[in-house]
Amino acid sequence: MSVPAAERTARRAVVRDAVAIALTTGAYALSFGAVGVASGLTVTQTSALSVLMFSGGSQFALVGVLAGGGGAASAISVALLLGARNAFYGIRLAPMLGVRGAHRLLAGQFVIDETTAMTVGQESVRLQRLAFWATGVSLFVLWNLGTLVGALGAGALADPLVLGMDAAAPAAFLALLWPRLREGGALPVALAGAVVCMVAVPFVPAGVPILLAAVAAAVAGAFGRKPLTVDDRGKGA
């Protein structure tokens, strides 16, 4: 049974977009590999983070806390807070992917911002599943390859911190976050968290200010959210 030309075109477009996203996002992995080593991790530890965690925002946050002198507990806590959103993505994607058994474990590893955006943007179930797996696999390969190359490159330097690479982690994380700050009321929430973080720095151990900022941002976001009116609900129907 031949595949209609329109569907073949749609499939090619999905794969093309998936690879483009992987190439663009995967480029950040070079930076992550370098700053991971600069923050005190070994090449093996840095690469293991990309394999096991596979969430750019969480990974940059973790090495950022370590680079700032924070402990492992604070770094892991911040990474988990940022990665919690992936659980909600999973709930949204589960009925689209229809995976079971061992495939659920593999799919769970690929549930991130990029795969979610690609999947929900497709019109048919076939294209949704193709988008998820094409984006997930290509991103996973390039992200981990980039991490290894970046880590090896940083490891070859006598002292990566002399080049200011300890500042690369927060800078890269800000670059990932910046587009989201222009959405809705995100900027005031981010500013509230930043103020709490800066005020807390002189008084608490390294890493703790970020946790306090996360709590403050969550509270500000919850209370600052405009409740839906009857008209709003009607518009979304």
Short mmCIF file of C-alpha atoms in Angstrom, two decimals:
data_model
loop_
_atom_site.label_atom_id
_atom_site.label_comp_id
_atom_site.label_asym_id
_atom_site.label_seq_id
_atom_site.Cartn_x
_atom_site.Cartn_y
_atom_site.Cartn_z
CA MET A 1 0.00 0.00 0.00
CA SER A 2 1.56 3.25 -1.15
CA VAL A 3 1.79 6.29 1.08
CA PRO A 4 -0.01 9.39 -0.28
CA ALA A 5 2.31 12.11 -1.57
CA ALA A 6 0.92 14.62 0.92
CA GLU A 7 1.78 12.35 3.85
CA ARG A 8 5.28 11.69 2.52
CA THR A 9 5.83 15.42 2.27
CA ALA A 10 4.55 15.93 5.80
CA ARG A 11 6.84 13.21 7.13
CA ARG A 12 9.87 14.70 5.44
CA ALA A 13 8.99 18.10 6.89
CA VAL A 14 8.73 16.63 10.39
CA VAL A 15 12.10 14.88 10.12
CA ARG A 16 13.70 18.00 8.67
CA ASP A 17 12.38 20.16 11.51
CA ALA A 18 13.44 17.58 14.10
CA VAL A 19 17.02 17.52 12.81
CA ALA A 20 17.13 21.32 12.62
CA ILE A 21 16.01 21.58 16.24
CA ALA A 22 18.56 18.97 17.27
CA LEU A 23 21.39 20.82 15.52
CA THR A 24 20.41 24.16 17.02
CA THR A 25 19.75 22.96 20.56
CA GLY A 26 22.57 20.46 20.49
CA ALA A 27 25.04 23.29 19.96
CA TYR A 28 24.40 24.30 23.58
CA ALA A 29 25.83 20.94 24.61
CA LEU A 30 29.32 22.12 23.67
CA SER A 31 28.96 24.89 26.23
CA PHE A 32 27.49 22.54 28.82
CA GLY A 33 30.35 20.08 28.44
CA ALA A 34 32.89 22.85 28.91
CA VAL A 35 31.25 24.51 31.92
CA GLY A 36 30.54 21.14 33.52
CA VAL A 37 34.26 20.42 33.66
CA ALA A 38 34.99 24.01 34.69
CA SER A 39 32.58 23.66 37.63
CA GLY A 40 34.56 20.73 39.01
CA LEU A 41 32.95 17.70 37.38
CA THR A 42 35.01 15.13 35.51
CA VAL A 43 34.47 14.41 31.83
CA THR A 44 32.72 11.17 32.77
CA GLN A 45 30.43 12.88 35.29
CA THR A 46 29.56 15.64 32.83
CA SER A 47 28.73 13.14 30.10
CA ALA A 48 26.71 11.01 32.53
CA LEU A 49 24.56 14.04 33.38
CA SER A 50 23.64 14.47 29.72
CA VAL A 51 22.84 10.78 29.30
CA LEU A 52 20.81 10.38 32.49
CA MET A 53 19.25 13.82 33.00
CA PHE A 54 18.94 14.95 29.37
CA SER A 55 17.35 18.30 30.19
CA GLY A 56 19.36 21.35 29.20
CA GLY A 57 17.83 23.83 31.62
CA SER A 58 18.21 21.50 34.60
CA GLN A 59 21.77 20.58 33.64
CA PHE A 60 22.89 24.19 33.28
CA ALA A 61 21.24 25.06 36.59
CA LEU A 62 23.01 22.18 38.34
CA VAL A 63 26.50 23.08 37.12
CA GLY A 64 25.75 26.75 37.74
CA VAL A 65 25.15 26.07 41.43
CA LEU A 66 28.30 23.95 41.62
CA ALA A 67 30.35 26.63 39.86
CA GLY A 68 29.07 29.17 42.40
CA GLY A 69 30.33 27.06 45.29
CA GLY A 70 27.04 25.37 46.15
CA GLY A 71 26.81 21.84 47.46
CA ALA A 72 25.58 18.78 45.59
CA ALA A 73 22.27 18.74 47.50
CA SER A 74 21.43 22.32 46.51
CA ALA A 75 22.45 21.72 42.91
CA ILE A 76 20.35 18.57 42.60
CA SER A 77 17.34 20.25 44.26
CA VAL A 78 17.41 23.13 41.79
CA ALA A 79 17.73 20.72 38.85
CA LEU A 80 14.77 18.66 40.09
CA LEU A 81 12.61 21.77 40.51
CA LEU A 82 13.28 22.81 36.93
CA GLY A 83 12.81 19.30 35.60
CA ALA A 84 9.44 18.80 37.29
CA ARG A 85 7.67 20.34 34.29
CA ASN A 86 8.60 17.29 32.22
CA ALA A 87 6.22 15.18 34.31
CA PHE A 88 3.33 17.38 33.17
CA TYR A 89 4.55 17.12 29.59
CA GLY A 90 4.43 13.34 29.96
CA ILE A 91 0.79 13.42 31.03
CA ARG A 92 -0.05 15.48 27.95
CA LEU A 93 1.90 13.27 25.55
CA ALA A 94 0.91 9.83 26.90
CA PRO A 95 -2.34 9.47 24.92
CA MET A 96 -0.65 10.70 21.74
CA LEU A 97 2.27 8.28 21.90
CA GLY A 98 0.41 5.21 23.14
CA VAL A 99 3.61 3.52 24.33
CA ARG A 100 3.66 0.58 26.73
CA GLY A 101 6.15 -1.59 28.56
CA ALA A 102 9.83 -0.87 28.08
CA HIS A 103 9.00 1.71 25.43
CA ARG A 104 7.45 3.88 28.15
CA LEU A 105 10.81 4.09 29.93
CA LEU A 106 12.58 5.12 26.74
CA ALA A 107 9.87 7.62 25.84
CA GLY A 108 10.04 9.11 29.33
CA GLN A 109 13.71 9.91 28.81
CA PHE A 110 12.83 11.93 25.70
CA VAL A 111 10.03 14.02 27.24
CA ILE A 112 11.50 17.54 27.15
CA ASP A 113 10.50 20.98 25.85
CA GLU A 114 11.53 20.38 22.25
CA THR A 115 9.91 16.96 21.79
CA THR A 116 6.70 18.18 23.41
CA ALA A 117 6.48 21.24 21.16
CA MET A 118 7.11 19.16 18.05
CA THR A 119 4.60 16.48 19.02
CA VAL A 120 1.64 18.66 19.95
CA GLY A 121 2.15 20.71 16.80
CA GLN A 122 1.23 17.81 14.50
CA GLU A 123 -2.25 17.10 13.21
CA SER A 124 -2.30 13.30 13.03
CA VAL A 125 -1.28 10.58 15.48
CA ARG A 126 1.26 9.17 13.02
CA LEU A 127 2.96 12.52 12.61
CA GLN A 128 2.84 13.14 16.35
CA ARG A 129 4.68 9.90 17.04
CA LEU A 130 7.16 10.49 14.24
CA ALA A 131 7.83 14.01 15.52
CA PHE A 132 8.41 12.78 19.07
CA TRP A 133 10.82 9.99 18.21
CA ALA A 134 12.66 11.84 15.44
CA THR A 135 13.22 14.86 17.66
CA GLY A 136 14.05 12.81 20.75
CA VAL A 137 16.56 10.48 19.11
CA SER A 138 18.35 13.15 17.07
CA LEU A 139 18.53 15.51 20.04
CA PHE A 140 19.76 12.81 22.40
CA VAL A 141 22.58 11.81 20.05
CA LEU A 142 23.74 15.36 19.28
CA TRP A 143 23.34 16.58 22.87
CA ASN A 144 25.51 13.81 24.24
CA LEU A 145 28.06 14.07 21.45
CA GLY A 146 28.31 17.83 21.99
CA THR A 147 28.67 17.36 25.74
CA LEU A 148 31.56 14.94 25.29
CA VAL A 149 33.36 17.18 22.80
CA GLY A 150 32.90 20.24 25.02
CA ALA A 151 34.04 18.39 28.13
CA LEU A 152 37.13 16.99 26.41
CA GLY A 153 37.97 20.42 25.05
CA ALA A 154 37.69 22.04 28.48
CA GLY A 155 39.66 19.20 30.06
CA ALA A 156 42.55 19.95 27.71
CA LEU A 157 42.87 23.48 29.13
CA ALA A 158 45.24 24.07 32.03
CA ASP A 159 42.70 26.20 33.90
CA PRO A 160 39.28 26.74 32.25
CA LEU A 161 38.30 29.27 34.94
CA VAL A 162 41.00 31.66 33.72
CA LEU A 163 38.99 32.01 30.50
CA GLY A 164 35.88 32.92 32.46
CA MET A 165 34.16 29.63 31.70
CA ASP A 166 32.68 29.58 35.21
CA ALA A 167 30.44 32.43 34.04
CA ALA A 168 29.35 30.51 30.94
CA ALA A 169 26.85 28.32 32.82
CA PRO A 170 24.62 31.14 34.13
CA ALA A 171 25.03 33.00 30.83
CA ALA A 172 23.94 29.98 28.79
CA PHE A 173 21.07 29.30 31.17
CA LEU A 174 19.91 32.91 30.82
CA ALA A 175 20.05 32.53 27.03
CA LEU A 176 17.76 29.49 27.27
CA LEU A 177 15.41 31.31 29.64
CA TRP A 178 15.28 34.74 28.01
CA PRO A 179 12.66 34.01 25.29
CA ARG A 180 10.26 32.75 27.97
CA LEU A 181 10.53 35.96 29.98
CA ARG A 182 8.59 37.77 27.27
CA GLU A 183 5.58 35.50 27.69
CA GLY A 184 2.66 36.73 29.79
CA GLY A 185 3.65 37.86 33.28
CA ALA A 186 6.88 35.87 33.43
CA LEU A 187 9.20 38.88 33.74
CA PRO A 188 7.80 40.22 37.08
CA VAL A 189 7.94 36.69 38.51
CA ALA A 190 11.56 36.31 37.39
CA LEU A 191 12.45 39.69 38.89
CA ALA A 192 10.87 38.71 42.21
CA GLY A 193 12.98 35.56 42.29
CA ALA A 194 16.12 37.51 41.36
CA VAL A 195 15.58 40.02 44.17
CA VAL A 196 15.12 37.26 46.75
CA CYS A 197 18.23 35.50 45.45
CA MET A 198 20.43 38.60 45.67
CA VAL A 199 19.19 39.54 49.14
CA ALA A 200 19.83 36.01 50.43
CA VAL A 201 23.37 35.61 49.03
CA PRO A 202 25.23 37.21 51.99
CA PHE A 203 23.30 35.26 54.62
CA VAL A 204 22.91 31.64 53.46
CA PRO A 205 25.21 28.94 52.00
CA ALA A 206 25.89 28.86 48.26
CA GLY A 207 23.08 27.26 46.29
CA VAL A 208 20.40 28.01 48.87
CA PRO A 209 19.59 31.47 47.39
CA ILE A 210 18.53 29.76 44.16
CA LEU A 211 16.17 27.46 46.04
CA LEU A 212 14.68 30.44 47.88
CA ALA A 213 14.32 32.28 44.58
CA ALA A 214 12.49 29.29 43.08
CA VAL A 215 10.04 29.26 45.99
CA ALA A 216 9.53 33.03 45.72
CA ALA A 217 8.94 32.78 41.98
CA ALA A 218 6.42 29.96 42.48
CA VAL A 219 4.51 32.01 45.06
CA ALA A 220 4.62 35.15 42.91
CA GLY A 221 3.43 33.20 39.90
CA ALA A 222 0.57 31.60 41.82
CA PHE A 223 -0.73 34.84 43.29
CA GLY A 224 -0.03 36.88 40.19
CA ARG A 225 -1.97 34.63 37.86
CA LYS A 226 -5.17 36.20 36.58
CA PRO A 227 -8.16 33.95 37.28
CA LEU A 228 -10.24 32.84 34.33
CA THR A 229 -13.55 34.58 33.89
CA VAL A 230 -16.64 33.12 32.27
CA ASP A 231 -15.79 35.02 29.08
CA ASP A 232 -12.21 33.70 29.10
CA ARG A 233 -13.41 30.13 29.41
CA GLY A 234 -15.82 30.68 26.60
CA LYS A 235 -13.08 31.94 24.32
CA GLY A 236 -10.95 28.87 24.97
CA ALA A 237 -13.76 26.43 24.19
#
